[in-house]
Short mmCIF file of C-alpha atoms in Angstrom, two decimals:
data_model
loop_
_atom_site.label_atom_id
_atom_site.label_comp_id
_atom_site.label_asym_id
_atom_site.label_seq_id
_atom_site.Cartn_x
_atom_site.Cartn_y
_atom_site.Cartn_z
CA UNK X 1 -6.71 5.14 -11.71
CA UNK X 2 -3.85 5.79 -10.75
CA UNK X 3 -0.53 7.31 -12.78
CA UNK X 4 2.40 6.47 -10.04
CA UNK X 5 4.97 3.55 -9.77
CA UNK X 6 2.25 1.23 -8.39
CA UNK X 7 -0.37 1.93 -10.61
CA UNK X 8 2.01 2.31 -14.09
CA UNK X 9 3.48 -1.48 -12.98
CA UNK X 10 0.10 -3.23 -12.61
CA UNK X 11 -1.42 -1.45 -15.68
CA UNK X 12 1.84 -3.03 -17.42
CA UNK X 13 0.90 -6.51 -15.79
CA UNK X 14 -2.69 -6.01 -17.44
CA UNK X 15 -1.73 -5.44 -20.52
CA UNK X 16 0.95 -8.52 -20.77
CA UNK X 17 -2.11 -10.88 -19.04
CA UNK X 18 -4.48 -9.70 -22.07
CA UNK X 19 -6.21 -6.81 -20.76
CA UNK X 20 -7.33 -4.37 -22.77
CA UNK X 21 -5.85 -1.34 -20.29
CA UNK X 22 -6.15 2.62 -19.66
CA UNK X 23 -4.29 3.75 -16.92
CA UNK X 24 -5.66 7.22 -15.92
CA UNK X 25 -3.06 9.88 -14.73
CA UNK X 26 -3.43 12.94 -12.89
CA UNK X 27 -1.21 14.97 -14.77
CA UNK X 28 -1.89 15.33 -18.57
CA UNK X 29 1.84 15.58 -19.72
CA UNK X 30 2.04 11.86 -17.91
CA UNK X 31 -0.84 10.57 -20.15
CA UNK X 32 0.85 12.41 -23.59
CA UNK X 33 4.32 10.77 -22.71
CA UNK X 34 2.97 7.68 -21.66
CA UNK X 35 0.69 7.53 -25.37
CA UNK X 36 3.87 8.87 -27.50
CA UNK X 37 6.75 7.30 -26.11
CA UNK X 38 5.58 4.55 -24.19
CA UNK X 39 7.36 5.58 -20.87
CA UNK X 40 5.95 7.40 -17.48
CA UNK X 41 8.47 10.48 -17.59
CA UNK X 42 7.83 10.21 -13.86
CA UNK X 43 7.87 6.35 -12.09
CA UNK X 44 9.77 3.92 -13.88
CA UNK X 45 11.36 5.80 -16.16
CA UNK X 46 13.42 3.26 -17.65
CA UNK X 47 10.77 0.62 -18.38
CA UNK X 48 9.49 0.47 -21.46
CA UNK X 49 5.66 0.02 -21.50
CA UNK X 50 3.21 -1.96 -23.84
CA UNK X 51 2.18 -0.28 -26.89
CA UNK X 52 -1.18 -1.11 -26.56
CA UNK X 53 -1.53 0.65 -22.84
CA UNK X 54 -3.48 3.70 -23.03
CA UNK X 55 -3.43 6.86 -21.19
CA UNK X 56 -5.91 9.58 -20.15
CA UNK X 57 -6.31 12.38 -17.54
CA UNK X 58 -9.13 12.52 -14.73
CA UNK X 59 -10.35 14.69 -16.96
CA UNK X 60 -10.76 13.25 -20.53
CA UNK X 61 -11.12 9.09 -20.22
CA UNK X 62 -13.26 6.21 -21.05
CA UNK X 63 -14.33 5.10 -17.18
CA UNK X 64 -17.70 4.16 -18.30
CA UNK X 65 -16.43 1.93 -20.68
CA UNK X 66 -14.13 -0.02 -17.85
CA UNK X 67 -15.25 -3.54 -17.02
CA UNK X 68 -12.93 -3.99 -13.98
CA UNK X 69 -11.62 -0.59 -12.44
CA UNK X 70 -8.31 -0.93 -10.32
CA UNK X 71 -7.50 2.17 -8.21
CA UNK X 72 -3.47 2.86 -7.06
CA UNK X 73 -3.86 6.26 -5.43
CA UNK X 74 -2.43 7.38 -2.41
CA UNK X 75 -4.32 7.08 0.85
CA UNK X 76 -4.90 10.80 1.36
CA UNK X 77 -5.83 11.60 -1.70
CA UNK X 78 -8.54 8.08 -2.09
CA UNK X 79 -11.71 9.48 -1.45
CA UNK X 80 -11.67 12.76 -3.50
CA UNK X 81 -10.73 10.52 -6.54
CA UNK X 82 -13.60 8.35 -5.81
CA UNK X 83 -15.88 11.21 -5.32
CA UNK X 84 -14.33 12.95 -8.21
CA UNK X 85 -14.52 9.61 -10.92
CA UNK X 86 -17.22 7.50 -9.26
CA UNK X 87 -20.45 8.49 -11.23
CA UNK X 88 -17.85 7.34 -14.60
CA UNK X 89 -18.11 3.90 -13.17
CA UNK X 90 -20.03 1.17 -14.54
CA UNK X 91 -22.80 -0.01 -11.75
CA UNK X 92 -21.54 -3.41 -13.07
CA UNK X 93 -17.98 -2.83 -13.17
CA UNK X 94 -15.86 -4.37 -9.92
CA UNK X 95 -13.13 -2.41 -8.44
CA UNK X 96 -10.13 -3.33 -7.30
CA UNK X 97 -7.55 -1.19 -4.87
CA UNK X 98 -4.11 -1.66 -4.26
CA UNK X 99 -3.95 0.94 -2.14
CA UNK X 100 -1.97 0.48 1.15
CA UNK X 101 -3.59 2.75 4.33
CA UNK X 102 -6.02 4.17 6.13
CA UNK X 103 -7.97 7.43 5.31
CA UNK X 104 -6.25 10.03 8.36
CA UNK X 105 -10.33 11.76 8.73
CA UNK X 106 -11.90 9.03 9.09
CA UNK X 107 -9.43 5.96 10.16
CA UNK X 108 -11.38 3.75 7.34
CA UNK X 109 -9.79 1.27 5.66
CA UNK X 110 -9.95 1.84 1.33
CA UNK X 111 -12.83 -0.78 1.00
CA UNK X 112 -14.94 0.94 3.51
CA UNK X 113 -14.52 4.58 1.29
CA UNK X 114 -15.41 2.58 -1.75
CA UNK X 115 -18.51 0.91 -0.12
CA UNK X 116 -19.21 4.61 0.80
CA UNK X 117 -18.43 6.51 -1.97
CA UNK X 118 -20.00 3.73 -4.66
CA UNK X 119 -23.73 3.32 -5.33
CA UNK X 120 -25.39 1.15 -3.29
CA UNK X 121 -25.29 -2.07 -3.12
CA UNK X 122 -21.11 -1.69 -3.59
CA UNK X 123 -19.48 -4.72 -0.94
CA UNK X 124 -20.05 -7.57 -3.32
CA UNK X 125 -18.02 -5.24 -6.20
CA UNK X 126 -14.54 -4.62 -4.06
CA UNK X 127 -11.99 -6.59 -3.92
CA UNK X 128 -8.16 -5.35 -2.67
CA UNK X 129 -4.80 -6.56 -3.14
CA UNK X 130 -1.61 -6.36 -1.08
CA UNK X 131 1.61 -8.17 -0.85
CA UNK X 132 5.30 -8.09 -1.27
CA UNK X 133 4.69 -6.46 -4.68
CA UNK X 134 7.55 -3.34 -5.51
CA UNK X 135 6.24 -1.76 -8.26
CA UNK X 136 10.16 -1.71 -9.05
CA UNK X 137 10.48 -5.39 -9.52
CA UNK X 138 6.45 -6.07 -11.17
CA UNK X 139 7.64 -4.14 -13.53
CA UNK X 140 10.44 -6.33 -14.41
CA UNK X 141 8.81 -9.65 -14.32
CA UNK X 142 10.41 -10.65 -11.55
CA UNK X 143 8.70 -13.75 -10.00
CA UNK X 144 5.97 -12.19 -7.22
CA UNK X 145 2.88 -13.23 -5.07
CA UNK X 146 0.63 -11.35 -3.44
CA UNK X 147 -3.26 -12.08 -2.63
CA UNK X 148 -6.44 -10.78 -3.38
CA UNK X 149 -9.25 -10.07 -0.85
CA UNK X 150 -12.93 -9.89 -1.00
CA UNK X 151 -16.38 -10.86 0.57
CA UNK X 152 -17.82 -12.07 -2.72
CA UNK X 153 -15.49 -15.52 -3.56
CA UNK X 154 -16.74 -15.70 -7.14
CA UNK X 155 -15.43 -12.33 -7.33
CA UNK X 156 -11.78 -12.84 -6.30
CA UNK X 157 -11.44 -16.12 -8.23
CA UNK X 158 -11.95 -14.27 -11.23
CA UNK X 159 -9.55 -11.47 -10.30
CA UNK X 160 -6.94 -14.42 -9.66
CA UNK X 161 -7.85 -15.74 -13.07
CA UNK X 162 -7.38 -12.06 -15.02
CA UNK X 163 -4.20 -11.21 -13.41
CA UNK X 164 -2.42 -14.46 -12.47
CA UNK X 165 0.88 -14.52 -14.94
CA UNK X 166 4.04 -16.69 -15.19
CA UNK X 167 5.64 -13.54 -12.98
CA UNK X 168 2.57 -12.85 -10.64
CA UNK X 169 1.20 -15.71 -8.77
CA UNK X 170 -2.19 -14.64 -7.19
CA UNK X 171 -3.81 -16.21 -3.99
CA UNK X 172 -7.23 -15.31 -2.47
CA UNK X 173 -8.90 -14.27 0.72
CA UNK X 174 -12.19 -13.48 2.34
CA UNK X 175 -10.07 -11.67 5.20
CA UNK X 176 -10.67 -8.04 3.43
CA UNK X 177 -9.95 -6.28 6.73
CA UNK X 178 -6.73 -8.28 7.44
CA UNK X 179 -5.13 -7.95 4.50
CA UNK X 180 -6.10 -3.93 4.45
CA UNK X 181 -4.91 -3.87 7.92
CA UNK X 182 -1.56 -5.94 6.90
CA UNK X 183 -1.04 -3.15 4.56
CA UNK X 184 -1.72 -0.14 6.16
CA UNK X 185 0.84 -1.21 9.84
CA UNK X 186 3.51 -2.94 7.92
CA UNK X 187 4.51 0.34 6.68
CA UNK X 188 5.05 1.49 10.29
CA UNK X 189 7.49 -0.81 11.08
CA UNK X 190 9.62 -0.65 7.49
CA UNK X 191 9.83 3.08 9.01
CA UNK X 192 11.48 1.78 12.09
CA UNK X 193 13.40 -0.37 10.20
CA UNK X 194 14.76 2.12 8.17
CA UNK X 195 15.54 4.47 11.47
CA UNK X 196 17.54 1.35 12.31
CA UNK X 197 19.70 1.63 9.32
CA UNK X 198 20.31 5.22 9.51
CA UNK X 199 21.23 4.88 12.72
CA UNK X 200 24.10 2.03 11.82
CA UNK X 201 22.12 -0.85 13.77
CA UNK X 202 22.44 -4.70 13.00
CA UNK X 203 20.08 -7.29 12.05
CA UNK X 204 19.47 -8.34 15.52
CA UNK X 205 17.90 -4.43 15.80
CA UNK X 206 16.18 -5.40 12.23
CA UNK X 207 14.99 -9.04 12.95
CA UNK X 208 13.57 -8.02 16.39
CA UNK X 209 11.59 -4.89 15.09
CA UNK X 210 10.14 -6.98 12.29
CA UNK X 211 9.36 -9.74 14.95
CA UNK X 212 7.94 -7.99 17.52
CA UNK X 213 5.64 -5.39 14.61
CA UNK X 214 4.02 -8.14 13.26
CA UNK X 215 2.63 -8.99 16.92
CA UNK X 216 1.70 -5.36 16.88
CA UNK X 217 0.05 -5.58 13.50
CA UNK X 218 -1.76 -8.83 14.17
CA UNK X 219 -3.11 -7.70 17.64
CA UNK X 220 -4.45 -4.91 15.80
CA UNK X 221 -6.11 -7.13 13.66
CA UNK X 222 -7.82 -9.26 16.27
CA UNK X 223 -9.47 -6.26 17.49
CA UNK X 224 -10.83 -5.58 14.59
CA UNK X 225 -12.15 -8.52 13.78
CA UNK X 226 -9.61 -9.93 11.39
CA UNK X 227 -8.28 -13.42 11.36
CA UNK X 228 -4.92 -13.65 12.56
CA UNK X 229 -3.80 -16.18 9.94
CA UNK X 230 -3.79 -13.43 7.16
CA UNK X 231 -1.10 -11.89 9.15
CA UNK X 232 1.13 -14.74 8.60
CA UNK X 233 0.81 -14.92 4.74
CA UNK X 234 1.58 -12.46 2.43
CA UNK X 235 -0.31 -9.63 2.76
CA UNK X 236 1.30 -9.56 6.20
CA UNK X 237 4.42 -11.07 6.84
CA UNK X 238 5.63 -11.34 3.33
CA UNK X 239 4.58 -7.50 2.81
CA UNK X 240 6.59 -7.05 6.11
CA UNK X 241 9.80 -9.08 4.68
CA UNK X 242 10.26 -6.95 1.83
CA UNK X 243 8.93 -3.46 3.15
CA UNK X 244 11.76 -3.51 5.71
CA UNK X 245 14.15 -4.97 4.03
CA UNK X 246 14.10 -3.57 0.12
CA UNK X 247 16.33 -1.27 -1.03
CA UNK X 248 12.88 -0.38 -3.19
CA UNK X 249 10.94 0.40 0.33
CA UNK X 250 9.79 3.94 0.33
CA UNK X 251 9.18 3.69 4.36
CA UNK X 252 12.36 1.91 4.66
CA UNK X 253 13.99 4.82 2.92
CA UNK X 254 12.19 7.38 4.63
CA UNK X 255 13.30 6.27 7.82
CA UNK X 256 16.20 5.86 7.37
CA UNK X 257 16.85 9.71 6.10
CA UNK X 258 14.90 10.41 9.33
CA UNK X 259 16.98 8.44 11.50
CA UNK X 260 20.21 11.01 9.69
CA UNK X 261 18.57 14.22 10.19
CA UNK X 262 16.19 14.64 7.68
CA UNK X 263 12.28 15.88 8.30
CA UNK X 264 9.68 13.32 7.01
CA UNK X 265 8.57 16.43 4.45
CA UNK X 266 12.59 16.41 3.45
CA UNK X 267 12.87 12.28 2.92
CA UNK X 268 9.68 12.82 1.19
CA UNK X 269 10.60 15.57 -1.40
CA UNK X 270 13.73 13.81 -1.91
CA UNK X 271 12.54 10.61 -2.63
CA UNK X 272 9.95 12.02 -5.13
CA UNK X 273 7.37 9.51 -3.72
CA UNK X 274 4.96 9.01 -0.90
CA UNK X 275 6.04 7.00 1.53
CA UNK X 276 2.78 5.97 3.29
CA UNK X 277 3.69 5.63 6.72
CA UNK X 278 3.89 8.91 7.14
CA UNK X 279 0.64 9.89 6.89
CA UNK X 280 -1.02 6.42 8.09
CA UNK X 281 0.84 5.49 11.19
CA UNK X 282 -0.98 8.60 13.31
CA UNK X 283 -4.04 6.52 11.73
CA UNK X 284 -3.06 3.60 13.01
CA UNK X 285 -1.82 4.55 16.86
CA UNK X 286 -5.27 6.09 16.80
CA UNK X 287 -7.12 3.30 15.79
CA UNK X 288 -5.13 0.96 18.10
CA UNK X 289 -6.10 3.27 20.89
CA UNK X 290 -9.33 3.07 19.95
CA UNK X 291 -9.59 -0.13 21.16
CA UNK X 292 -7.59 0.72 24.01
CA UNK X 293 -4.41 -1.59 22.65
CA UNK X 294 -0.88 -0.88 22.94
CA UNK X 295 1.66 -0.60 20.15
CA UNK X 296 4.74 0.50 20.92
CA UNK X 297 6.84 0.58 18.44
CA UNK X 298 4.08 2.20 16.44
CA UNK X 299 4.11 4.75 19.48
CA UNK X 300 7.27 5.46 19.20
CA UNK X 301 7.60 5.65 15.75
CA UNK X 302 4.88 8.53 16.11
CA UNK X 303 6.63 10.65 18.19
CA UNK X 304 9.82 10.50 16.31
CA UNK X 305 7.85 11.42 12.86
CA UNK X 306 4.97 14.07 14.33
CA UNK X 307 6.95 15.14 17.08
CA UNK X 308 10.69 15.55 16.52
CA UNK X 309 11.85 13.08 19.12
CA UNK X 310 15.06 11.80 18.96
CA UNK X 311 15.60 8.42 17.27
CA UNK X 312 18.04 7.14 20.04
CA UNK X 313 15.74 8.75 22.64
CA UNK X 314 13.05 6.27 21.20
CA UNK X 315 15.65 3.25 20.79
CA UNK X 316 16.11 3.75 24.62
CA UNK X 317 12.41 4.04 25.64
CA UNK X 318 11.55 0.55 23.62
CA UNK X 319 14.46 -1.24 25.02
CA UNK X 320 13.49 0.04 28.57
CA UNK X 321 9.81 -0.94 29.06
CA UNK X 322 9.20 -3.46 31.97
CA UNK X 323 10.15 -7.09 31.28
CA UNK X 324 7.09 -9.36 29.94
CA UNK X 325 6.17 -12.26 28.47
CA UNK X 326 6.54 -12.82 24.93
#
């Protein structure tokens, strides 16, 4: 499910791995472009996809049929396309998201609106996946990792079997909430990293964000239970690495266009894409003050993105909190 960059790359990766694929687009010209010519007329324009990938609309596909359903939606818009496809979905069928974020009602992670949304019993059936992984470069078959999460091991060994390639090396976890967490806060910092660039900074400014986020993100994930290991691998600092540093990184690129003037509605338009630290880092300041911990950067990077606060006003507050311990 899924018709964007993320979702056209892995359905690609399917397909080369074996797997007989539909990817399922929201827009019906998407699915007749992607079935006659064999391209996405909107993400990845310039790849050529497999013949054999197959295309369908929300509307008109062959769901029931699936025997492993990955989902590559936006955060926002999860639930409604659970809702929306769920009864289509095999009782038997797992399902995997790649989705990085948090829902903004609700503050749950995507497993937890699965486990909701899916008939009952549904936690031994989800699995998620996050890493270093631009769709921009999967697509290429340019040597990547990333790992697979899930409560039921039997479950993500055979994910790691189906889409393990000689481009996409696969590693698993039981640390589902770490490695949805990693996902969701590293996109918070690639936004301050990307302020940092706009605003002509060095990589002292760059190495020190990234440093001092993943103590944010990891913290985070202690309170809620996660183990702080996974926040050293690659669903977290690898993820990290590349998020703030790509030239690929939507949240990079957003906030960097923030950092020169531009709204987060303006870098969004322009880029064509979602950058999902806009929408999830209100998620995550609330969730972090939900258990009464304090993120900073992700504070500031809040005010700068909700509330129109200058990015040098925010470069000053970090830089001026009382001295601590590291």
């Amino acid at each position: 499910m899924g018709g964007g960059s993320w979702g056209t790359a892995f359905a690609r990766l399917l397909v080369n791995a074996g797997v007989v694929t539909e990817i399922i687009c929201r827009r019906p010209y998407q699915s007749e472009a992607i079935n006659r010519n064999h391209r996405n007329p909107d993400y990845l324009e310039s790849v050529e996809l497999p013949a054999e990938l197959m295309a369908s609309t929300f509307d008109d596909n062959n769901l029931s049929l699936a025997d492993l359903v990955v989902v590559a939606v936006p955060s926002k818009a999860f639930r409604e396309v659970i809702h929306r496809l769920a009864g289509g979905i095999s009782p038997e069928a797992p399902v995997l998201s790649l989705t990085k974020g948090l829902e903004p009602e609700t503050l749950k992670r995507m497993s937890q609106v699965l486990g909701s949304e899916l008939p009952a019993p549904a936690s031994r059936r989800i699995a998620v996946l996050s890493g270093p992984n631009h769709a921009e470069e999967i697509a290429l078959d340019i040597p990547s990792a990333s790992t697979i999460a899930s409560t039921d091991a039997r479950l993500a060994k055979k994910l790691q079997k189906i889409i393990s390639s000689t481009s996409f090396r696969v590693y698993v976890n039981d640390d589902v909430a770490g490695v949805e967490l990693c996902g969701a806060t590293k996109n918070i910092i690639a936004l301050a990293a990307g302020m940092s660039d706009g605003l002509g900074f060095g990589d002292n400014t760059k190495a020190s964000l990234m440093t001092r986020g993943l103590v944010e993100m990891s913290r985070l994930g202690e309170k809620m239970g996660a183990d702080p290991r996974t926040f050293s691998g690659l669903a977290g600092m690898g993820d990290l690495i590349a998020t703030c540093t790509s030239r690929h990184s939507r949240n990079r690129r957003a906030g960097e266009m923030i950092a020169r003037g531009k709204t987060p509605a303006e870098a969004e338009s322009e880029m064509g894409m979602v950058a999902e630290g806009l929408t999830s880092a209100r998620s995550v300041y609330e969730l972090a003050a939900g258990v009464d911990l304090e993120m900073p950067i992700t504070e500031q990077v809040c005010e700068v993105i909700y509330e129109g606060k200058n990015v040098l006003l925010a470069v000053a507050e970090l830089m001026g909190r009382t001295p601590t311990y590291e």
